[in-house]
Coordinates of C-alpha atoms in Angstrom, one line a residue:
X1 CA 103.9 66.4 -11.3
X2 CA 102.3 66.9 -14.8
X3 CA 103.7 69.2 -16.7
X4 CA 103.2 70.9 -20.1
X5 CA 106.4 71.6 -22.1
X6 CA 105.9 74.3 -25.4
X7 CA 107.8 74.7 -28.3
X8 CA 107.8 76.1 -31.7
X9 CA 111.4 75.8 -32.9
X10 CA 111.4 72.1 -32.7
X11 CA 114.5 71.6 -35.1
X12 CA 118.2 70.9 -34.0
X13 CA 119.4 72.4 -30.1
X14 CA 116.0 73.4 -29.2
X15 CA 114.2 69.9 -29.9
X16 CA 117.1 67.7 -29.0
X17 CA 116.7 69.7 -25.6
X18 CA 113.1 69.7 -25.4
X19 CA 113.5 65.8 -26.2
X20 CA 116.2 64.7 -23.6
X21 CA 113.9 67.0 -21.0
X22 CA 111.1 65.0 -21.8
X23 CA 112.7 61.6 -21.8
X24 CA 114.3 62.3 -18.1
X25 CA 111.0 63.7 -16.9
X26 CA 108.8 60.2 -17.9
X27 CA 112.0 58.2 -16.8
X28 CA 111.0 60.3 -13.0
X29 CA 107.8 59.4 -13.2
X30 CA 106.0 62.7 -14.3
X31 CA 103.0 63.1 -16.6
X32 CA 104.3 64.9 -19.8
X33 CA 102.5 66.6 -22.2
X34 CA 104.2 68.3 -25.5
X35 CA 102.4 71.2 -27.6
X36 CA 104.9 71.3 -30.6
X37 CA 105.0 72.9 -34.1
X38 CA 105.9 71.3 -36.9
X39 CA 107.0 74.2 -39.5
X40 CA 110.3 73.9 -38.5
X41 CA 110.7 70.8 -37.1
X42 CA 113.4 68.5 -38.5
X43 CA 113.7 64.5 -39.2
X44 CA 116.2 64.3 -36.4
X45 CA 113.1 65.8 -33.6
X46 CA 110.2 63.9 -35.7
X47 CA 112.1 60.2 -35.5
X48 CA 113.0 60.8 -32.2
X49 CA 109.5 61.7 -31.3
X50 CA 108.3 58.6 -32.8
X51 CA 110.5 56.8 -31.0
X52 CA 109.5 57.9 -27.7
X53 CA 105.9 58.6 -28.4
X54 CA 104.8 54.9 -28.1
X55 CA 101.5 55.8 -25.6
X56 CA 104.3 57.2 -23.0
X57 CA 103.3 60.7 -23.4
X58 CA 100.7 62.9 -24.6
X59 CA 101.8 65.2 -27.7
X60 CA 99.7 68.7 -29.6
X61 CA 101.1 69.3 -33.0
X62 CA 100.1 73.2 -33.5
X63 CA 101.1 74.7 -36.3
X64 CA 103.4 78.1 -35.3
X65 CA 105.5 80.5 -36.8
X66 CA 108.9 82.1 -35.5
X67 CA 108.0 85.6 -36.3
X68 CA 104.7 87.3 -34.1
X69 CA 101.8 87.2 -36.6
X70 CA 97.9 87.2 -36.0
X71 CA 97.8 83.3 -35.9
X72 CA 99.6 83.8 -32.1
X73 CA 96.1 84.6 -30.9
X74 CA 94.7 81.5 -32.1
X75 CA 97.2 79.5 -30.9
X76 CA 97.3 80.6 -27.6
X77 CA 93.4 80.2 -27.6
X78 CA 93.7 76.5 -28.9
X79 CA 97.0 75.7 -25.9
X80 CA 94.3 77.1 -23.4
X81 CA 91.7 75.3 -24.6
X82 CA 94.2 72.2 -24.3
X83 CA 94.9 73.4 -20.9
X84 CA 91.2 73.0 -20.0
X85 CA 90.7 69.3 -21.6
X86 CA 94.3 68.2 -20.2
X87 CA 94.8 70.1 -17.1
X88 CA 95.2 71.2 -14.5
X89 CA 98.8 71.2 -14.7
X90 CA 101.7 72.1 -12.1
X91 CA 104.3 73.2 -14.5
X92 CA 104.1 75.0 -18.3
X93 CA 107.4 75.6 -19.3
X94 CA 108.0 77.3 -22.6
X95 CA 111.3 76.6 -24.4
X96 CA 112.8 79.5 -27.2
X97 CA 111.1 82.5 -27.6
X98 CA 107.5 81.8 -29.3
X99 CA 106.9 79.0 -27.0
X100 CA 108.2 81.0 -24.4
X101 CA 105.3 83.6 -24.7
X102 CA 102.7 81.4 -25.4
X103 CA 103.7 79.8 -22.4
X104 CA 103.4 82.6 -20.5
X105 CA 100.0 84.1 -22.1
X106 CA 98.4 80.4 -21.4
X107 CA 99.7 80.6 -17.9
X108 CA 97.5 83.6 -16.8
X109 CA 94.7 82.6 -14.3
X110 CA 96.2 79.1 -14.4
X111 CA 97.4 77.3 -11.0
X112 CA 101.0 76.2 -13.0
X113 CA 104.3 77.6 -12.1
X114 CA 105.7 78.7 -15.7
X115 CA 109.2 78.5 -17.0
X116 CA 110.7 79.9 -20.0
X117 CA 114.2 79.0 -21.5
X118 CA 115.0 81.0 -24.5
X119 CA 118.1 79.1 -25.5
X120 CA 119.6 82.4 -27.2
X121 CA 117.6 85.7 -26.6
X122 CA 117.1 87.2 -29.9
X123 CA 118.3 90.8 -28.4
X124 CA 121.7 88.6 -28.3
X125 CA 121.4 89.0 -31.9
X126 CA 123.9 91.9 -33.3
X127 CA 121.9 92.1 -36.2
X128 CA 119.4 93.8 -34.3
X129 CA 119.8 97.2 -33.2
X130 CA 117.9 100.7 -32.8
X131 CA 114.5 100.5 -32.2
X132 CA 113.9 96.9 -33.1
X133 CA 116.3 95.7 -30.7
X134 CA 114.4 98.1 -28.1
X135 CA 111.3 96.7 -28.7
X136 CA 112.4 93.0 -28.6
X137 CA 113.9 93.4 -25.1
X138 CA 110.6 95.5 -23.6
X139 CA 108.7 92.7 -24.9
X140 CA 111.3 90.1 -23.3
X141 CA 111.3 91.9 -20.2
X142 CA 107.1 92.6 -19.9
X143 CA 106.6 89.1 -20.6
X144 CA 108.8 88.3 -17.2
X145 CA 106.9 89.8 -15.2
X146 CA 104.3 86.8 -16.0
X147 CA 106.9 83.9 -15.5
X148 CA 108.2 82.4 -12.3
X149 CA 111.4 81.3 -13.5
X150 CA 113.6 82.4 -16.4
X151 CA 116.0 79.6 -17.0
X152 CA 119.4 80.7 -18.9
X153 CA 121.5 78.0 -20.2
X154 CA 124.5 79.6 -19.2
X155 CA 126.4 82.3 -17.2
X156 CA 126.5 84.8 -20.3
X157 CA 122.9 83.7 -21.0
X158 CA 121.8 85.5 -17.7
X159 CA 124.0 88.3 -18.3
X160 CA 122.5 89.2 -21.3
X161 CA 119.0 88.8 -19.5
X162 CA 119.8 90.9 -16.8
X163 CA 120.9 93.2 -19.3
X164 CA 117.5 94.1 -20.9
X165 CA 115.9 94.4 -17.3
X166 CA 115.2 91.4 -16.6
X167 CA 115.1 90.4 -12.5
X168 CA 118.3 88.4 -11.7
X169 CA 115.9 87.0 -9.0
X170 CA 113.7 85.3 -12.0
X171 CA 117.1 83.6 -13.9
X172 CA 118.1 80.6 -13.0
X173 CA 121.1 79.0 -14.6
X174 CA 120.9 75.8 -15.9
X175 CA 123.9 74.6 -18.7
X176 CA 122.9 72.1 -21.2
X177 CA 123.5 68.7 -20.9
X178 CA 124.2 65.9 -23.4
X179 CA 124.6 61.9 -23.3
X180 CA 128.1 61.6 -23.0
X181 CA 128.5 58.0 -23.3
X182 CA 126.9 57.7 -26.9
X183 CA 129.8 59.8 -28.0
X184 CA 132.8 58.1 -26.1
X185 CA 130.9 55.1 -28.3
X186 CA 130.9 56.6 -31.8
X187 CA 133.1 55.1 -34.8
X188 CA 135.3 57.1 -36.9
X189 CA 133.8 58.3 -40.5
X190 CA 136.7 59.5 -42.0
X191 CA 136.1 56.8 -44.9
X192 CA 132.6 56.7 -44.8
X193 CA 132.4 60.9 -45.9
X194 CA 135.7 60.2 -48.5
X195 CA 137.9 62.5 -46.8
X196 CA 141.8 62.0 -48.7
X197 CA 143.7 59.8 -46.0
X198 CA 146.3 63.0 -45.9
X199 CA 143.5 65.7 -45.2
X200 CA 143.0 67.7 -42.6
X201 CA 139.1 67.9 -41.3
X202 CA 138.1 71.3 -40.2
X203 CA 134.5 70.8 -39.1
X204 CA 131.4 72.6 -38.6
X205 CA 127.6 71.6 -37.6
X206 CA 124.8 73.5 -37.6
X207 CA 122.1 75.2 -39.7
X208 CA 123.0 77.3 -42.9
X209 CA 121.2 80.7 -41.5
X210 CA 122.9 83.8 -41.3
X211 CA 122.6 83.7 -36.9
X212 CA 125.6 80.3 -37.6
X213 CA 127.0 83.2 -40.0
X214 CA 129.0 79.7 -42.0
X215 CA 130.1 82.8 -44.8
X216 CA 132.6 83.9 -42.4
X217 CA 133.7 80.2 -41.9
X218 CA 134.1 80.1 -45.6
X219 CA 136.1 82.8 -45.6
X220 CA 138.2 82.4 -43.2
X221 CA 138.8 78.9 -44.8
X222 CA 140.1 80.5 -48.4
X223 CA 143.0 82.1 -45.7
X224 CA 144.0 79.1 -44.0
X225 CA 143.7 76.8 -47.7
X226 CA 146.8 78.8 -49.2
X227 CA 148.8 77.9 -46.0
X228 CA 147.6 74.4 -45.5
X229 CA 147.0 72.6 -49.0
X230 CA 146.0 69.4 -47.1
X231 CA 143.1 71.1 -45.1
X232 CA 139.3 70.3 -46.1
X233 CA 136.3 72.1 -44.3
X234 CA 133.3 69.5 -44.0
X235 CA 130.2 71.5 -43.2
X236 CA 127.1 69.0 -41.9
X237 CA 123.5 70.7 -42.1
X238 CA 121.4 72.5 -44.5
X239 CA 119.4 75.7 -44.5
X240 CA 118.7 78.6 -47.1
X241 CA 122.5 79.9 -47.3
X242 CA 123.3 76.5 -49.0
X243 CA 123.3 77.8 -52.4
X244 CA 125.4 80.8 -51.4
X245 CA 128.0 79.2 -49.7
X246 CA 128.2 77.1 -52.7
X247 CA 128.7 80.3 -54.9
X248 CA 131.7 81.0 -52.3
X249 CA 133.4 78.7 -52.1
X250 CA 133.7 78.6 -55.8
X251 CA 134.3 82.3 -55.9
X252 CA 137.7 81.7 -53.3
X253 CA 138.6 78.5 -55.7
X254 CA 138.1 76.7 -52.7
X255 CA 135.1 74.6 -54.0
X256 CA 137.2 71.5 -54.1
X257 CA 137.8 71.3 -50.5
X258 CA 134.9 71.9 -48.7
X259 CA 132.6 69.1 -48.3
X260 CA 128.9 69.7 -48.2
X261 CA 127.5 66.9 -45.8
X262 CA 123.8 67.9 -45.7
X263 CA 121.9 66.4 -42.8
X264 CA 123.7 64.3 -40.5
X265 CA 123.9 62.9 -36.7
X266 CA 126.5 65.7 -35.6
X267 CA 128.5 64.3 -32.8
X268 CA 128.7 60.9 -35.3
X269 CA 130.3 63.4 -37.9
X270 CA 132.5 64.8 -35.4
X271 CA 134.3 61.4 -35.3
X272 CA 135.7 62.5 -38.6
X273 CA 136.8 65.8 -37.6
X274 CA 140.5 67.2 -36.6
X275 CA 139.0 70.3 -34.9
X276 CA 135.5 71.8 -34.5
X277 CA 134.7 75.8 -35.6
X278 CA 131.7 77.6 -34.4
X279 CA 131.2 80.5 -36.0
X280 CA 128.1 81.9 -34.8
X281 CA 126.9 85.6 -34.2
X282 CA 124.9 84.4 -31.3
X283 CA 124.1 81.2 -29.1
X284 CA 122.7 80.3 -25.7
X285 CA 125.0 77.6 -25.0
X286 CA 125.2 75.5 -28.4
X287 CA 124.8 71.6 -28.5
X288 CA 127.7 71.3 -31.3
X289 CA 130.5 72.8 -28.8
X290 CA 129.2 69.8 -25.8
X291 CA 129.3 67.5 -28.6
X292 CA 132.9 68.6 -29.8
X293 CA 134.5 68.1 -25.8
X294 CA 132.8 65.3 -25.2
X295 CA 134.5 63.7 -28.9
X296 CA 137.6 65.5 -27.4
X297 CA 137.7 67.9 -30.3
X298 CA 139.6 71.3 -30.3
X299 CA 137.5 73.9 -30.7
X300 CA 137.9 77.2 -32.4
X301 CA 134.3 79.3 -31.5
X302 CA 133.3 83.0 -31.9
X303 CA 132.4 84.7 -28.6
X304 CA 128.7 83.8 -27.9
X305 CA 127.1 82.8 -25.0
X306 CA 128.3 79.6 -23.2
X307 CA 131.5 79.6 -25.3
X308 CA 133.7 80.3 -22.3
X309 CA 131.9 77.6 -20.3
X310 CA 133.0 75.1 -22.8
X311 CA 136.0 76.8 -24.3
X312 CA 139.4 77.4 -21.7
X313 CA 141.2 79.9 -24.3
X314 CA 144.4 78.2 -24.6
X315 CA 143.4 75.1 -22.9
X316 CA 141.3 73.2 -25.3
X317 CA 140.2 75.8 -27.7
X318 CA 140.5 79.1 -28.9
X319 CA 137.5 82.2 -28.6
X320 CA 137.5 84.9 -31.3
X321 CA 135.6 87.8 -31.7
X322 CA 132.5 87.4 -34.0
X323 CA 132.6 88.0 -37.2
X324 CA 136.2 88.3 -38.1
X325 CA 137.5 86.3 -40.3
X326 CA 140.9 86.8 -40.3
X327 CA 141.2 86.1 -36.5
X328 CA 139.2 83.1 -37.1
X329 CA 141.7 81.8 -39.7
X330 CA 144.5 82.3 -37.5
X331 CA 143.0 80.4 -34.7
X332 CA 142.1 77.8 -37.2
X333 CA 146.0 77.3 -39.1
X334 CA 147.6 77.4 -35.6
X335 CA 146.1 74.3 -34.4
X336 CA 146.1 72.5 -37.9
X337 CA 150.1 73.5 -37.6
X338 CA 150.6 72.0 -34.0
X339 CA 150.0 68.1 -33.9
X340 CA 150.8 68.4 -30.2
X341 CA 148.8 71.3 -29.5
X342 CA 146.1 69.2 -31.4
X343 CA 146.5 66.0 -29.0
X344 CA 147.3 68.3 -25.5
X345 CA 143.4 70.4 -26.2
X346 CA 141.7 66.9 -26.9
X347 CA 142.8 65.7 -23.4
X348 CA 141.7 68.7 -21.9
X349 CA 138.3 68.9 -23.7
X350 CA 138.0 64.9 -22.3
X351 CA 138.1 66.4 -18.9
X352 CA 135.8 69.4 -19.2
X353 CA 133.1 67.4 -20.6
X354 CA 132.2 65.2 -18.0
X355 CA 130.8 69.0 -16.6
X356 CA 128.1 68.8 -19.1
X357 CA 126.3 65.5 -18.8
X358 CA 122.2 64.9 -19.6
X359 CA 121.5 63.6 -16.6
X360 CA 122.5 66.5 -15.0
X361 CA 120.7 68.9 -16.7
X362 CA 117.5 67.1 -16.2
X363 CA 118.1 66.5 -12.5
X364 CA 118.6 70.2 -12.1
X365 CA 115.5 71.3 -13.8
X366 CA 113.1 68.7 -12.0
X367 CA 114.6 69.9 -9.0
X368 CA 113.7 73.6 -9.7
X369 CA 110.3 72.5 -10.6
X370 CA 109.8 70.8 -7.5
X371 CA 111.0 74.0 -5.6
X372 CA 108.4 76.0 -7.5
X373 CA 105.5 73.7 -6.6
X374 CA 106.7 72.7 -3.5
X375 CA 106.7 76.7 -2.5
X376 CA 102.9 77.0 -3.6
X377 CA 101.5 74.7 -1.6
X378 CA 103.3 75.4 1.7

């Protein structure tokens, strides 16, 4: 098959999922072909894509923005016009939600079967209300009606679609998948980040925005400081709520114990972590928490989509409602108070991760394409 991936939020989840797909597909035998933005791309996607370029694949580099704005019409004249030089092609499958409607508005009149994955619909968002969110989900669900396949990345994924209208009949459910092996393999970094021999490592990965919502982290972590001195919170990323979170943690007195990692390799930082916290306000089905299982981490997550794939409360983890702090905090000081609690989630978290393997994800998503071509010319 040759098929035409699309994405504008080529940065952390979304590229490292765009990535693997594209890997697996050339590995199969396909003929890929990326259109990719690099505004918000990071040096984790761009390395990766040089590593993989190497004359196996043809890339676009078209410069995007997250937010609609006029420059979408060029865009999608220039991906058409790429469509015209390059094609035809059997699949166009847009990944988030900018290259999810490009996707689709390149797609018209085309021959290709067109797939969009949002990995986290921004109606999800509980930011967004009133009209806004109104309008966000009549344009999610118009732009349906011009796609063949929706594919959610988890069970509460296509809830939420079918939610704002969207046919069940068009979502198809396909969880994310990463390389477990390569984090079975990784080497503690305990001494490498100077954590205190003593500490105890509360982690968190992920982008300093406000949709990862790291404040409530913070403050969660002043709560559980006073009633575990030996506790430390390293926090691996960057984004603009970097400087904030610095102002903070200084503002609990807590500025002594966190750890700002910046940019790092997340399941290698895992290594160095006691137990993982996600405190997001909304998600598809986030990398970090099939990263933490598969480094038999336990988890402590808000209630977003795909947390209670990954996450059995009182198994390996603990879910909390978003955006409370002080339910986060107890989560949090009841593991780090419970060495055997600690020790009986990692062995469960060992055994749910096997679920979410790379190879699987891929295999799953070839096949649908196959289906979808397959139908058209029988």
């Amino acid at each position: 098959m040759k098929i035409l991936l699309i994405v504008e939020a080529s940065h952390a989840g979304v590229g490292k999922h765009v990535l693997d797909l594209t890997e697996g597909l050339l590995r199969s035998g396909h003929v890929v072909h990326l259109v990719y933005s690099p505004v918000r791309s990071d040096i984790h996607f761009e390395k990766r894509l040089g590593e993989i370029l190497d004359g196996k694949f043809s890339q676009y580099q078209l410069r995007m923005r997250r937010s609609p704005y006029p420059g979408d019409l060029l865009a999608t004249w220039k991906i058409r016009l790429y469509l015209r030089q390059n094609g035809p092609f059997d699949i166009i499958h847009g990944h988030s939600s900018k290259g999810g409607a490009l996707a689709k508005l390149v797609g018209i009149g085309s021959r290709a079967k067109v797939l969009y994955t949002p990995n986290a619909f921004i109606t999800a968002n509980p930011g967004i209300k009133g009209i806004a969110k109104v309008i966000y989900g009549l344009v999610e669900w118009s732009l349906s009606l011009i796609t063949d396949k929706i594919i959610a990345v988890s069970e509460d994924e296509k809830r939420h679609a079918a939610s704002i209208g969207i046919s069940e009949e068009l979502i198809h459910v396909i969880e994310n998948g990463i390389d477990l092996g390569t984090c079975n393999r990784l080497p503690d970094r305990r001494k490498d980040f100077g954590f205190p021999p003593e500490s105890m490592i509360i982690g968190f990965v992920g982008r300093l925005t406000d949709q990862k919502d790291p404040g409530n982290l913070l403050r969660a972590f002043g709560m559980v400081s006073r009633e575990v001195p030996q506790a430390r919170l390293a926090i691996v990323g960057e984004g603009p709520l970097r400087l904030t979170l610095e102002t903070l943690a200084s503002h609990l007195g807590v500025e002594d114990k966190i750890h700002f990692l910046g940019l790092q390799n997340g399941a290698d930082a895992m290594t160095s972590f006691d137990i993982f916290v996600l405190s997001s306000k909304y998600e598809g089905m986030p990398y970090v928490l099939l990263e933490a299982v598969a480094t038999g981490l336990p988890i402590v997550t808000t209630a977003v989509a795909g947390a209670s794939n990954v996450v059995a409360n009182g198994r390996n983890g603990y879910i909390v409602p978003i955006g409370n702090p002080e339910l986060l905090a107890n989560a949090i000081g009841e593991l780090l108070s419970d060495e055997k609690l600690r020790k009986d989630y990692s062995a469960e978290a060992k055994l749910i991760a096997p679920r979410f393997s790379v190879e699987n994800m891929i295999s799953r998503t070839e096949e649908l394409y196959v289906n979808l071509v397959s139908a058209t010319s029988s």
